Coordinates of C-alpha atoms (C1' of nucleotides) in Angstrom, one line a residue:
Chain A
M1 CA 122.4 111.7 125.7
G2 CA 123.5 112.5 129.1
V3 CA 121.0 112.2 131.8
F4 CA 118.4 115.3 131.9
I5 CA 118.7 118.0 135.7
V6 CA 115.9 119.1 136.6
A7 CA 116.7 122.8 136.5
V8 CA 115.0 125.7 138.9
T9 CA 114.8 128.7 137.1
N10 CA 116.1 130.7 134.2
T11 CA 117.8 133.8 135.0
N12 CA 117.6 136.1 132.2
P13 CA 120.3 139.0 132.6
F14 CA 118.0 141.2 130.2
P15 CA 114.5 142.4 132.2
P16 CA 112.0 142.9 129.2
N17 CA 111.5 146.7 130.9
L18 CA 115.0 147.8 130.1
N19 CA 114.4 149.1 126.7
L20 CA 116.1 151.2 125.3
N21 CA 113.1 153.5 123.1
S22 CA 111.0 155.4 124.8
K23 CA 108.1 153.6 126.5
N24 CA 104.9 154.6 124.5
G25 CA 107.4 154.4 121.0
G26 CA 108.4 151.1 122.6
S27 CA 105.0 149.4 122.8
H28 CA 103.4 151.0 119.8
D29 CA 106.0 149.5 117.5
R30 CA 105.9 145.8 119.4
K31 CA 102.3 145.8 119.3
Q32 CA 102.6 146.5 114.8
L33 CA 105.3 143.6 114.9
I34 CA 103.1 141.5 116.0
S35 CA 100.5 141.9 113.9
R36 CA 102.9 142.2 111.2
L37 CA 104.4 138.7 112.1
H38 CA 100.3 137.4 112.4
K39 CA 100.2 138.6 108.6
C40 CA 103.6 137.1 107.5
R41 CA 103.4 134.4 104.1
N42 CA 106.9 134.1 103.6
I43 CA 110.7 133.6 104.3
N44 CA 111.6 137.5 102.3
Q45 CA 108.2 138.9 104.4
L46 CA 109.5 137.7 107.5
A47 CA 113.2 139.0 107.2
Q48 CA 111.8 142.5 106.7
I49 CA 110.3 141.9 110.1
Q50 CA 113.6 140.9 112.0
A51 CA 115.2 144.2 110.1
K52 CA 112.8 146.3 111.8
M53 CA 113.1 144.1 114.8
I54 CA 116.3 144.8 114.9
R55 CA 116.1 148.8 114.3
N56 CA 113.9 149.0 117.5
G57 CA 115.8 147.3 119.7
H58 CA 113.6 144.0 119.7
E59 CA 116.1 141.7 118.2
Q60 CA 116.1 139.5 121.9
D61 CA 112.4 140.0 122.2
P62 CA 111.2 136.1 123.5
F63 CA 107.9 137.2 122.2
L64 CA 108.3 138.3 119.1
L65 CA 111.0 135.3 118.1
F66 CA 108.2 132.7 119.4
E67 CA 106.0 133.9 116.7
V68 CA 109.0 134.1 114.1
L69 CA 110.0 130.0 115.2
R70 CA 106.6 129.0 114.9
L71 CA 106.5 130.9 111.4
C72 CA 109.6 129.2 110.2
S73 CA 108.3 125.9 111.9
N74 CA 105.1 126.1 109.5
W75 CA 106.9 126.5 106.4
N76 CA 109.4 123.6 106.9
S77 CA 111.8 125.9 107.0
I78 CA 114.3 124.7 109.6
D79 CA 117.4 125.8 108.6
Y80 CA 116.4 129.2 108.8
A81 CA 115.1 128.7 112.4
S82 CA 117.9 127.4 113.4
K83 CA 120.2 129.6 112.4
I84 CA 117.9 132.8 114.1
F85 CA 117.7 130.5 117.3
E86 CA 121.8 130.5 117.3
H87 CA 121.8 134.6 117.6
I88 CA 119.1 133.9 120.7
K89 CA 121.1 135.6 124.0
N90 CA 118.8 133.6 126.6
P91 CA 116.5 131.2 125.1
N92 CA 113.5 130.4 126.8
V93 CA 111.6 127.2 127.2
F94 CA 109.0 128.4 124.9
L95 CA 111.6 129.2 122.2
Y96 CA 113.3 125.6 122.5
T97 CA 109.4 124.2 122.4
A98 CA 109.0 126.1 118.9
L99 CA 112.4 125.1 117.8
I100 CA 111.9 121.1 118.7
D101 CA 108.7 121.5 116.8
G102 CA 110.3 123.1 113.8
H103 CA 113.0 119.4 113.5
I104 CA 109.9 117.7 114.4
S105 CA 108.0 119.0 111.2
S106 CA 110.8 118.8 109.4
G107 CA 112.0 115.5 109.7
S108 CA 114.9 115.3 111.9
C109 CA 113.2 114.2 115.7
L110 CA 116.9 113.6 116.4
H111 CA 117.9 117.1 116.4
G112 CA 114.9 117.9 118.8
I113 CA 116.0 115.4 121.2
R114 CA 119.3 117.0 121.0
L115 CA 118.0 120.3 121.7
Y116 CA 115.9 119.1 124.3
S117 CA 119.2 118.0 126.3
R118 CA 121.0 121.4 125.6
M119 CA 118.2 123.3 127.3
V120 CA 118.5 120.9 130.1
D121 CA 122.0 121.4 130.1
E122 CA 121.6 125.0 130.2
S123 CA 119.2 124.5 133.8
I124 CA 116.1 125.3 132.2
K125 CA 113.0 124.2 133.4
S126 CA 110.5 122.3 131.4
D127 CA 106.9 122.7 131.4
P128 CA 104.3 120.0 129.4
Y129 CA 104.8 121.8 126.6
V130 CA 108.3 120.6 125.8
I131 CA 107.9 117.4 127.7
A132 CA 104.4 117.0 124.9
S133 CA 107.2 118.1 122.1
V134 CA 110.3 115.4 123.3
L135 CA 108.3 112.9 123.5
K136 CA 107.3 113.0 119.9
A137 CA 110.3 113.4 119.2
C138 CA 111.3 110.2 120.8
G139 CA 108.2 108.3 119.2
F140 CA 109.8 109.2 116.0
E141 CA 112.8 108.6 116.1
L142 CA 112.0 105.3 118.4
A143 CA 114.5 106.9 121.0
L144 CA 113.3 104.8 123.4
K145 CA 115.7 104.7 126.1
E146 CA 115.8 108.9 126.1
G147 CA 112.0 109.0 125.9
R148 CA 112.5 106.4 129.1
V149 CA 114.6 109.6 130.9
V150 CA 112.0 112.6 129.9
H151 CA 108.7 110.2 131.2
G152 CA 111.3 110.2 134.1
S153 CA 112.2 114.1 134.3
A154 CA 108.3 114.3 134.1
L155 CA 107.1 112.2 136.9
K156 CA 109.4 114.2 139.3
M157 CA 107.9 117.4 138.0
Q158 CA 104.6 116.0 138.4
L159 CA 103.4 116.9 135.3
D160 CA 102.5 113.3 134.7
S161 CA 98.9 114.2 135.0
N162 CA 99.3 116.6 132.1
R163 CA 96.5 115.1 129.0
S164 CA 99.1 116.5 126.3
V165 CA 101.9 115.4 127.9
R166 CA 100.0 111.3 128.9
L167 CA 98.9 111.0 125.2
R168 CA 102.4 111.7 123.9
L169 CA 104.1 109.4 126.2
M170 CA 101.0 106.3 125.1
E171 CA 102.3 107.6 121.3
F172 CA 105.8 107.6 122.3
Y173 CA 105.3 103.8 124.0
G174 CA 103.1 102.8 121.2
R175 CA 105.7 103.6 118.3
C176 CA 108.5 101.8 120.0
G177 CA 106.7 98.8 120.4
A178 CA 106.4 98.8 124.4
F179 CA 103.0 97.7 124.5
K180 CA 102.5 97.2 127.6
D181 CA 103.7 100.8 128.6
A182 CA 101.5 102.1 126.1
Q183 CA 98.5 99.9 127.7
Q184 CA 99.4 101.3 131.4
V185 CA 99.0 105.1 129.9
F186 CA 96.2 104.2 128.1
D187 CA 93.9 102.5 131.0
E188 CA 95.3 105.4 133.0
M189 CA 93.4 107.9 130.9
P190 CA 89.9 108.9 131.2
Q191 CA 87.1 106.5 129.6
G192 CA 85.8 107.0 126.2
D193 CA 88.8 109.2 124.6
V194 CA 88.4 109.4 121.3
V195 CA 92.0 111.2 121.0
A196 CA 93.8 108.6 122.7
S197 CA 91.8 105.8 121.5
T198 CA 93.0 107.0 117.8
I199 CA 96.4 107.2 118.8
M200 CA 96.7 103.9 120.6
L201 CA 94.6 101.8 117.2
S202 CA 97.4 104.1 115.0
C203 CA 100.2 102.9 117.0
C204 CA 98.9 99.3 116.5
I205 CA 98.3 100.0 112.5
I206 CA 102.2 101.1 112.6
H207 CA 103.6 97.1 114.1
G208 CA 101.0 95.5 111.9
L209 CA 98.5 94.9 114.7
I210 CA 95.6 95.1 112.7
D211 CA 92.8 93.6 115.3
K212 CA 94.3 94.8 118.2
A213 CA 93.6 97.8 115.9
F214 CA 90.1 97.2 115.6
A215 CA 89.2 96.1 118.2
I216 CA 89.8 99.3 119.9
F217 CA 88.2 100.9 117.3
T218 CA 85.1 99.0 117.9
Q219 CA 85.6 99.8 121.5
V220 CA 85.0 103.4 120.7
S221 CA 81.5 104.9 121.6
A222 CA 81.8 108.4 119.5
R223 CA 83.8 107.9 116.4
D224 CA 84.7 111.2 115.1
T225 CA 86.1 111.2 111.0
V226 CA 90.1 111.5 112.4
C227 CA 89.2 108.1 114.2
W228 CA 87.3 106.7 111.2
T229 CA 89.7 107.5 109.1
A230 CA 93.3 106.4 111.2
M231 CA 91.5 102.9 110.8
I232 CA 90.2 103.0 107.1
D233 CA 94.2 103.9 106.3
G234 CA 95.2 101.1 108.5
F235 CA 93.3 98.7 106.4
V236 CA 94.9 100.0 102.9
R237 CA 98.3 99.9 104.7
N238 CA 98.2 96.4 105.6
G239 CA 96.9 95.7 101.7
E240 CA 93.0 94.9 103.3
M241 CA 91.4 96.6 100.5
N242 CA 88.1 95.1 100.7
R243 CA 87.8 96.1 104.4
A244 CA 88.7 99.5 103.7
L245 CA 86.0 100.1 101.3
R246 CA 83.4 98.5 103.4
L247 CA 84.6 100.8 106.4
F248 CA 84.4 104.0 104.5
M249 CA 81.0 102.9 103.8
K250 CA 80.0 102.1 107.0
M251 CA 80.8 105.6 108.0
Q252 CA 78.8 107.6 105.8
G253 CA 75.8 104.6 107.3
E254 CA 76.5 106.5 110.3
A255 CA 76.5 109.9 108.9
V256 CA 80.3 110.9 109.4
R257 CA 81.8 113.3 107.0
P258 CA 85.1 112.5 105.4
N259 CA 87.6 114.6 105.6
E260 CA 90.8 115.8 102.8
V261 CA 92.1 113.0 104.6
T262 CA 89.7 110.0 104.9
V263 CA 89.3 110.9 100.6
V264 CA 93.1 110.4 99.7
C265 CA 93.2 107.1 102.1
V266 CA 90.0 105.6 100.1
L267 CA 91.3 106.8 97.0
S268 CA 94.7 104.8 98.1
A269 CA 92.5 101.9 98.6
C270 CA 90.8 102.5 94.7
S271 CA 94.5 102.9 93.0
Q272 CA 95.5 99.1 94.7
L273 CA 92.2 97.6 93.2
G274 CA 92.0 99.1 90.1
A275 CA 88.6 100.3 91.0
L276 CA 88.4 103.2 88.5
E277 CA 84.2 103.4 89.1
L278 CA 84.6 103.8 93.1
G279 CA 87.1 106.5 92.5
R280 CA 85.1 108.4 90.2
W281 CA 82.3 108.1 92.3
V282 CA 85.0 109.1 95.6
H283 CA 86.0 112.1 93.2
S284 CA 82.3 113.5 92.4
Y285 CA 81.9 113.1 96.2
V286 CA 84.8 115.6 96.2
G287 CA 83.3 118.0 94.6
K288 CA 79.5 117.2 96.0
Y289 CA 81.1 117.8 99.9
K290 CA 83.1 120.1 98.9
I291 CA 86.3 118.8 100.1
K292 CA 89.3 121.1 99.3
L293 CA 91.4 119.8 96.4
N294 CA 94.2 120.5 97.9
H295 CA 98.0 118.8 97.1
F296 CA 97.0 115.7 99.1
V297 CA 94.1 114.9 97.1
G298 CA 94.7 116.1 94.0
S299 CA 98.0 113.7 93.8
A300 CA 95.5 111.1 94.9
L301 CA 93.2 111.2 92.3
I302 CA 95.5 111.4 89.7
S303 CA 97.8 108.9 91.0
M304 CA 94.3 107.2 91.3
Y305 CA 93.1 107.9 87.6
S306 CA 96.4 106.4 86.2
R307 CA 96.8 103.1 88.3
C308 CA 93.2 102.5 87.4
G309 CA 93.8 103.0 84.0
S310 CA 92.7 106.0 82.8
L311 CA 95.6 108.3 81.6
E312 CA 92.9 111.0 80.5
E313 CA 91.3 111.6 84.0
A314 CA 94.7 111.6 85.0
Q315 CA 95.5 115.0 83.3
E316 CA 92.1 116.1 83.3
V317 CA 92.8 116.9 87.2
F318 CA 96.5 117.2 86.8
V319 CA 95.3 120.8 84.3
E320 CA 93.0 121.6 86.7
M321 CA 94.8 122.1 89.6
T322 CA 96.9 125.8 88.8
D323 CA 98.4 125.2 92.2
R324 CA 101.1 122.2 92.1
D325 CA 103.5 120.9 94.0
V326 CA 106.5 118.6 93.3
I327 CA 104.7 115.8 94.6
T328 CA 101.5 117.2 92.1
Y329 CA 104.1 116.4 89.2
N330 CA 105.5 113.5 90.6
S331 CA 102.3 111.7 90.2
M332 CA 101.8 112.9 87.2
I333 CA 105.2 111.8 85.6
V334 CA 104.7 108.9 87.3
G335 CA 101.6 107.9 85.6
L336 CA 102.9 108.9 82.7
A337 CA 106.1 106.6 82.7
M338 CA 103.8 103.5 83.6
H339 CA 101.5 104.2 80.8
G340 CA 104.4 104.2 78.5
K341 CA 104.3 108.1 77.3
S342 CA 107.9 108.2 77.8
R343 CA 108.6 112.0 75.9
E344 CA 105.5 113.6 77.9
A345 CA 106.8 112.1 81.2
I346 CA 110.4 113.9 80.7
E347 CA 109.3 117.4 79.0
L348 CA 106.9 117.3 81.9
F349 CA 110.1 117.0 84.5
Q350 CA 111.5 119.9 82.3
A351 CA 108.3 121.9 82.7
M352 CA 108.9 121.3 86.3
V353 CA 112.5 122.3 86.5
K354 CA 111.6 125.4 84.3
Q355 CA 108.7 126.7 87.3
G356 CA 111.3 126.6 89.4
L357 CA 110.6 123.4 91.5
R358 CA 113.1 121.4 92.7
P359 CA 112.5 117.7 91.9
S360 CA 112.8 115.3 94.7
S361 CA 114.4 111.8 94.6
I362 CA 111.0 110.2 93.6
T363 CA 110.8 112.7 90.5
F364 CA 114.0 110.6 89.2
V365 CA 112.4 107.5 89.8
G366 CA 109.8 108.3 87.6
V367 CA 111.7 110.1 85.0
L368 CA 114.4 107.0 84.7
N369 CA 111.3 104.4 84.7
A370 CA 110.2 106.3 81.5
C371 CA 113.5 106.3 79.9
S372 CA 113.5 102.0 80.7
H373 CA 110.1 102.2 79.0
G374 CA 110.9 104.6 76.0
G375 CA 114.1 102.4 75.6
L376 CA 115.9 106.4 76.0
V377 CA 119.5 105.0 76.9
D378 CA 121.7 108.2 75.9
L379 CA 119.2 110.9 77.8
G380 CA 118.7 108.6 80.5
F381 CA 122.3 108.6 81.6
K382 CA 122.4 112.1 81.3
I383 CA 119.3 112.6 83.8
F384 CA 120.8 109.7 86.1
D385 CA 124.2 112.2 85.9
S386 CA 122.5 115.3 86.4
M387 CA 120.6 113.9 89.8
V388 CA 123.9 114.2 91.9
K389 CA 125.5 117.2 89.3
D390 CA 122.8 119.5 89.3
Y391 CA 120.3 119.0 92.2
N392 CA 123.0 116.7 94.7
I393 CA 120.7 113.5 95.0
E394 CA 122.5 110.7 95.4
P395 CA 121.3 107.9 93.7
Q396 CA 119.1 105.5 95.5
I397 CA 118.5 101.5 95.0
E398 CA 115.6 102.6 92.8
H399 CA 117.7 104.7 90.1
Y400 CA 119.8 102.0 90.0
G401 CA 117.2 99.6 89.7
C402 CA 115.6 101.5 86.3
M403 CA 119.2 101.9 84.8
V404 CA 120.1 98.2 84.9
D405 CA 117.1 97.6 83.5
L406 CA 117.2 100.7 81.2
I407 CA 120.7 99.0 79.8
S408 CA 120.6 95.2 80.1
R409 CA 116.8 95.6 78.1
M410 CA 118.9 97.4 75.3
G411 CA 120.8 93.9 75.2
H412 CA 124.0 95.4 76.8
L413 CA 124.6 93.0 79.1
E414 CA 128.1 93.3 79.7
E415 CA 127.6 97.2 80.4
A416 CA 124.9 96.2 82.8
C417 CA 126.9 94.1 84.6
N418 CA 129.9 96.8 84.6
F419 CA 127.1 99.3 86.0
I420 CA 126.1 96.7 88.8
R421 CA 129.4 96.3 89.8
R422 CA 130.2 100.7 90.0
M423 CA 127.2 101.0 92.0
K424 CA 127.8 102.6 95.7
V425 CA 125.0 100.0 97.2
A426 CA 124.6 96.7 97.3
P427 CA 122.4 95.7 94.6
D428 CA 119.2 94.0 95.6
H429 CA 116.6 91.4 94.2
I430 CA 115.1 93.9 91.9
V431 CA 118.2 94.6 90.3
W432 CA 120.0 91.0 89.2
G433 CA 116.2 90.7 88.6
S434 CA 116.0 93.3 85.8
L435 CA 119.1 92.1 84.4
L436 CA 118.0 87.8 84.7
N437 CA 114.8 89.3 82.9
A438 CA 116.8 91.0 80.2
C439 CA 119.1 87.7 80.0
K440 CA 115.8 85.9 78.9
I441 CA 115.0 88.3 76.8
H442 CA 117.9 88.2 75.1
G443 CA 118.6 85.0 75.0
N444 CA 121.6 84.5 77.0
L445 CA 121.5 81.5 79.5
K446 CA 124.8 81.4 81.0
L447 CA 125.0 85.0 82.3
G448 CA 121.1 84.2 83.5
V449 CA 122.4 81.0 85.3
Q450 CA 125.1 83.2 86.8
V451 CA 122.7 85.9 87.9
A452 CA 119.9 83.3 89.4
K453 CA 123.0 82.4 91.4
I454 CA 124.1 84.9 92.8
L455 CA 120.5 85.6 94.0
V456 CA 120.0 82.1 95.1
D457 CA 123.4 82.1 96.8
G458 CA 122.6 85.6 98.8
G459 CA 119.9 84.6 99.4
I460 CA 117.6 87.0 98.5
A461 CA 115.8 85.0 95.7
D462 CA 112.2 85.0 95.7
S463 CA 109.4 83.6 93.6
G464 CA 110.1 85.8 90.8
T465 CA 114.1 85.0 90.7
Y466 CA 113.0 81.3 90.6
I467 CA 110.1 81.6 88.1
L468 CA 112.7 83.9 85.9
L469 CA 115.4 81.2 85.6
S470 CA 113.4 78.6 85.1
N471 CA 111.7 80.8 82.3
V472 CA 115.5 81.1 80.7
L473 CA 116.2 77.9 80.7
A474 CA 112.5 76.5 79.2
S475 CA 113.5 79.2 76.4
S476 CA 116.7 77.0 75.4
G477 CA 114.3 74.0 75.7
K478 CA 115.8 72.7 78.9
W479 CA 113.1 71.5 80.7
E480 CA 114.7 69.2 83.2
E481 CA 116.6 71.9 84.5
A482 CA 113.7 73.8 84.8
A483 CA 111.5 71.3 86.4
M484 CA 114.3 70.9 88.7
V485 CA 114.6 75.0 89.4
R486 CA 110.9 74.9 89.9
A487 CA 111.2 71.9 92.3
K488 CA 114.0 73.3 94.2
M489 CA 111.6 76.7 95.1
R490 CA 109.2 73.9 96.3
H491 CA 111.4 72.3 99.0
S492 CA 113.0 75.8 99.8
G493 CA 109.7 76.6 101.1
I494 CA 109.1 79.5 98.4
L495 CA 105.3 80.0 97.1
K496 CA 105.0 81.0 93.6
E497 CA 103.0 84.2 93.8
P498 CA 99.9 82.7 92.1
G499 CA 98.8 85.0 89.2
C500 CA 95.6 87.2 89.9
S501 CA 94.1 89.6 87.3
S502 CA 90.6 91.8 88.1
I503 CA 88.4 93.8 86.3
E504 CA 85.8 96.1 87.7
V505 CA 81.8 95.8 86.4
K506 CA 78.8 97.3 87.5
N507 CA 80.8 98.5 90.8
E508 CA 82.4 95.0 91.6
I509 CA 85.5 93.7 91.6
H510 CA 85.8 90.5 89.8
E511 CA 89.0 88.0 90.6
F512 CA 90.7 85.4 88.4
L513 CA 93.2 83.1 89.4
L514 CA 95.1 80.9 87.1
G515 CA 92.3 78.5 85.4
D516 CA 90.0 79.7 87.7
L517 CA 86.4 77.7 87.9
R518 CA 84.9 79.6 90.4
H519 CA 82.8 82.1 89.5
P520 CA 79.0 82.2 88.8
Q521 CA 79.2 82.7 85.1
K522 CA 82.3 80.2 84.6
E523 CA 80.5 78.5 81.7
E524 CA 80.1 81.8 80.0
I525 CA 83.6 83.0 80.4
Y526 CA 84.9 79.6 79.3
K527 CA 82.2 79.3 75.9
K528 CA 83.5 82.8 75.2
L529 CA 87.4 81.9 75.3
D530 CA 87.0 79.0 73.0
K531 CA 85.0 80.8 70.5
L532 CA 87.9 83.3 70.8
N533 CA 90.3 80.7 70.3
I534 CA 89.0 79.0 67.4
I535 CA 88.7 82.8 65.6
L536 CA 92.4 83.4 66.6
R537 CA 93.4 80.6 64.9
S538 CA 92.1 81.4 61.7
E539 CA 93.2 84.9 62.2
G540 CA 96.8 82.7 62.3
Y541 CA 97.6 82.5 66.4
S542 CA 99.5 79.4 67.2
P543 CA 100.3 79.7 71.2
A544 CA 103.6 79.5 71.8
T545 CA 104.5 76.9 73.9
E546 CA 107.6 77.7 75.0
E547 CA 106.6 80.2 77.4
V548 CA 104.8 77.0 79.6
L549 CA 106.9 76.5 82.8
Q550 CA 106.3 72.8 83.5
D551 CA 107.7 70.4 81.2
I552 CA 104.3 68.7 80.0
E553 CA 103.3 67.8 76.8
E554 CA 102.2 69.7 73.7
G555 CA 98.2 69.3 73.9
E556 CA 98.3 70.5 78.0
K557 CA 100.9 73.0 77.4
E558 CA 98.7 74.9 75.2
W559 CA 95.5 74.1 77.9
A560 CA 97.5 76.0 81.0
L561 CA 98.5 78.5 78.5
A562 CA 95.3 79.2 77.6
I563 CA 94.0 80.2 81.4
H564 CA 96.1 82.5 82.3
S565 CA 94.0 84.7 84.2
E566 CA 94.0 87.7 82.4
R567 CA 92.2 85.9 79.6
L568 CA 89.6 85.1 81.7
A569 CA 89.2 88.6 83.3
I570 CA 89.3 90.0 79.3
C571 CA 86.2 87.5 78.3
Y572 CA 84.3 88.3 81.6
G573 CA 84.3 92.2 80.6
L574 CA 84.1 91.0 76.8
I575 CA 80.6 89.8 78.3
T576 CA 79.6 91.6 80.7
T577 CA 79.8 95.1 79.1
E578 CA 78.8 97.3 76.2
P579 CA 80.1 96.8 72.8
G580 CA 83.0 99.1 71.7
S581 CA 83.4 99.6 75.2
T582 CA 87.4 99.8 77.2
I583 CA 87.8 96.7 78.9
R584 CA 90.6 97.4 81.9
V585 CA 92.2 94.4 83.7
M586 CA 95.1 94.5 86.7
K587 CA 97.1 91.7 86.9
N588 CA 99.6 91.2 89.8
L589 CA 102.4 89.8 87.9
R590 CA 103.8 90.5 84.5
V591 CA 102.0 89.7 81.5
C592 CA 103.3 86.5 79.1
N593 CA 104.9 87.2 75.5
D594 CA 101.8 84.6 74.4
C595 CA 99.0 86.4 76.2
H596 CA 100.1 89.4 75.2
S597 CA 100.2 88.6 71.4
M598 CA 96.8 86.8 72.0
I599 CA 95.4 90.1 73.5
K600 CA 96.8 92.5 70.8
L601 CA 94.3 89.9 68.1
I602 CA 91.7 90.0 70.6
A603 CA 91.5 93.7 71.0
K604 CA 91.5 93.3 67.2
I605 CA 88.9 91.1 66.2
T606 CA 86.6 92.3 69.1
K607 CA 87.2 96.0 67.9
R608 CA 87.7 97.1 71.7
K609 CA 90.2 99.5 73.6
I610 CA 92.0 96.6 76.5
V611 CA 94.5 98.2 78.9
V612 CA 96.0 95.9 81.1
R613 CA 98.2 97.0 84.2
D614 CA 100.8 94.5 85.1
R615 CA 103.4 94.0 87.8
N616 CA 105.5 96.9 86.2
R617 CA 103.1 98.9 83.4
F618 CA 100.2 99.6 81.6
H619 CA 100.0 98.3 78.0
H620 CA 96.9 99.5 75.9
F621 CA 96.1 97.0 73.2
E622 CA 93.8 98.4 70.3
D623 CA 93.6 96.8 66.4
G624 CA 96.6 94.1 66.7
S625 CA 99.0 96.2 68.4
C626 CA 100.0 97.4 71.9
S627 CA 101.5 100.9 73.0
C628 CA 104.4 98.9 74.8
G629 CA 105.9 98.2 71.2
D630 CA 106.5 94.9 72.6
Y631 CA 108.7 95.8 74.7
W632 CA 108.2 95.7 79.0
Chain B
dC1 C1' 101.0 138.6 127.0
dT2 C1' 103.6 133.1 124.2
dA3 C1' 101.1 127.0 122.8
dG4 C1' 98.1 121.2 118.2
dG5 C1' 94.6 115.6 120.8
dG6 C1' 94.7 112.0 116.4
dT7 C1' 94.4 110.6 111.0
dT8 C1' 97.0 112.5 104.6
dA9 C1' 100.3 111.8 98.6
dG10 C1' 104.8 108.8 94.6

DNA sequence: CTAGGGTTAG
């Protein structure tokens, strides 16, 4: 980008009073056009109004064109707006600003910056609005150099005292990580500006500076809904769900009313924690406090219910929402796929297409995931091919990952390797991990070791890789080598993510680690586990000791297995909830084979439905079998 | 005659 030149005036060769129409008729037409533009709701109506503008000789009227561009911007019709703009003979600063804003809201900030550059080249004088807009674009684009130039122009034109300009300057520097500059602008602003503080704390959150953000938050005297929401969202984004929920409670204690955005953030926290009861409470809150069930809130609810294990309630919300967009469908499709309802997910995808909605790349992640969980190889390929062919969506690494999972889990390991070779993007640890997992399932030691080597040599091996490799080796009885792999993992400083399961009882989340002894009711829990073990044994259950990762003595192996965290969580559920009620457990890792077969039996003998969310998907255990059909 | 303060889903 070149250096911006500060312009003096805007010379328009068509003075507005040189109208071809008669004086009265022209201005009457114009008034009518303005009122029609204000009522305009879609592109088709807009095109009609434009036709009339041309017929009445108003096609270059800057005021009318400004309204037109703003409408396009609101509807995210940036291509249409750009086309109109190219036909404007002498666009003024208002029209430039409108189009720059359009580019920003459609996510192409770089185009916005270029457009500003063009405006400067055309010697059109800047005003505070356009400066604020282009600074916003620079902030999103992390265009530090360009933004500094804009800042320089603003100083020259003495526009830097304008509040909007200052807010945007702060946002721009903050987003770019230039905190010293951001702080300087912030310090020069009047004290107690809640908006300025919200911008500052949001910028800190973007850069993971959560404590700095919280420090700013606590210093704001008059915190409003948006400020509270920004902070709650910050905790959620930084993985601190409990702090987010505590802050939400505190917000209500201070009688600040949540809005739609707040609810979406809190629901996201519930989803991640698996806090169904709390999520239900937030849902009832939506009804009680007239929070609009808009697309954001609807999707967040659907997603919360699916991710908390209650697909039925997710579907109820989906049905209740008559006005659905792509993301509403995506949430439901992803939910169905997660729960192993492959056919339903694919049918919903087809219904969505039939409705005239254009699937997005996330839609395909959901649908391909459904194929993968359902073992639907042919259909998976068909959908994968149609992505590019019918929807012009280039597959991303996530889509390739689903395909490799789908192909290799069916045992077509060779084909999976060929597929990886043909991929247009470099395979990541998830793609190789899927293949490695399939090697374990299908007992292909040779390929498994090769794949693991690729991961380790490529420096993309995480703890999961090492664990999987050690599992592959252990399941072939190669205990020594398995132990060596684990030693190597410790050596390279990679820690095993500790297995952790949680269960919500009476609005409280109880967490359990492997062999956890911290819970106040640990004695009852372990007593329950012992009792279950005796019954299970009489039912013919014998622990699958080869699943244990370490090469240890038989007796020890069984003990180590018996206390996988999900077992503790389930036992706690059994002793604290009503007989016959569903038990829902969330786990951060995948369920092992042995736990899987044990939980099937527990469900049978206790006559309970047990729902387990693992790293990848849901398992619904009922009467001795699991919804995944032992295929996960 | 033209004009947003900040926070949002998969």
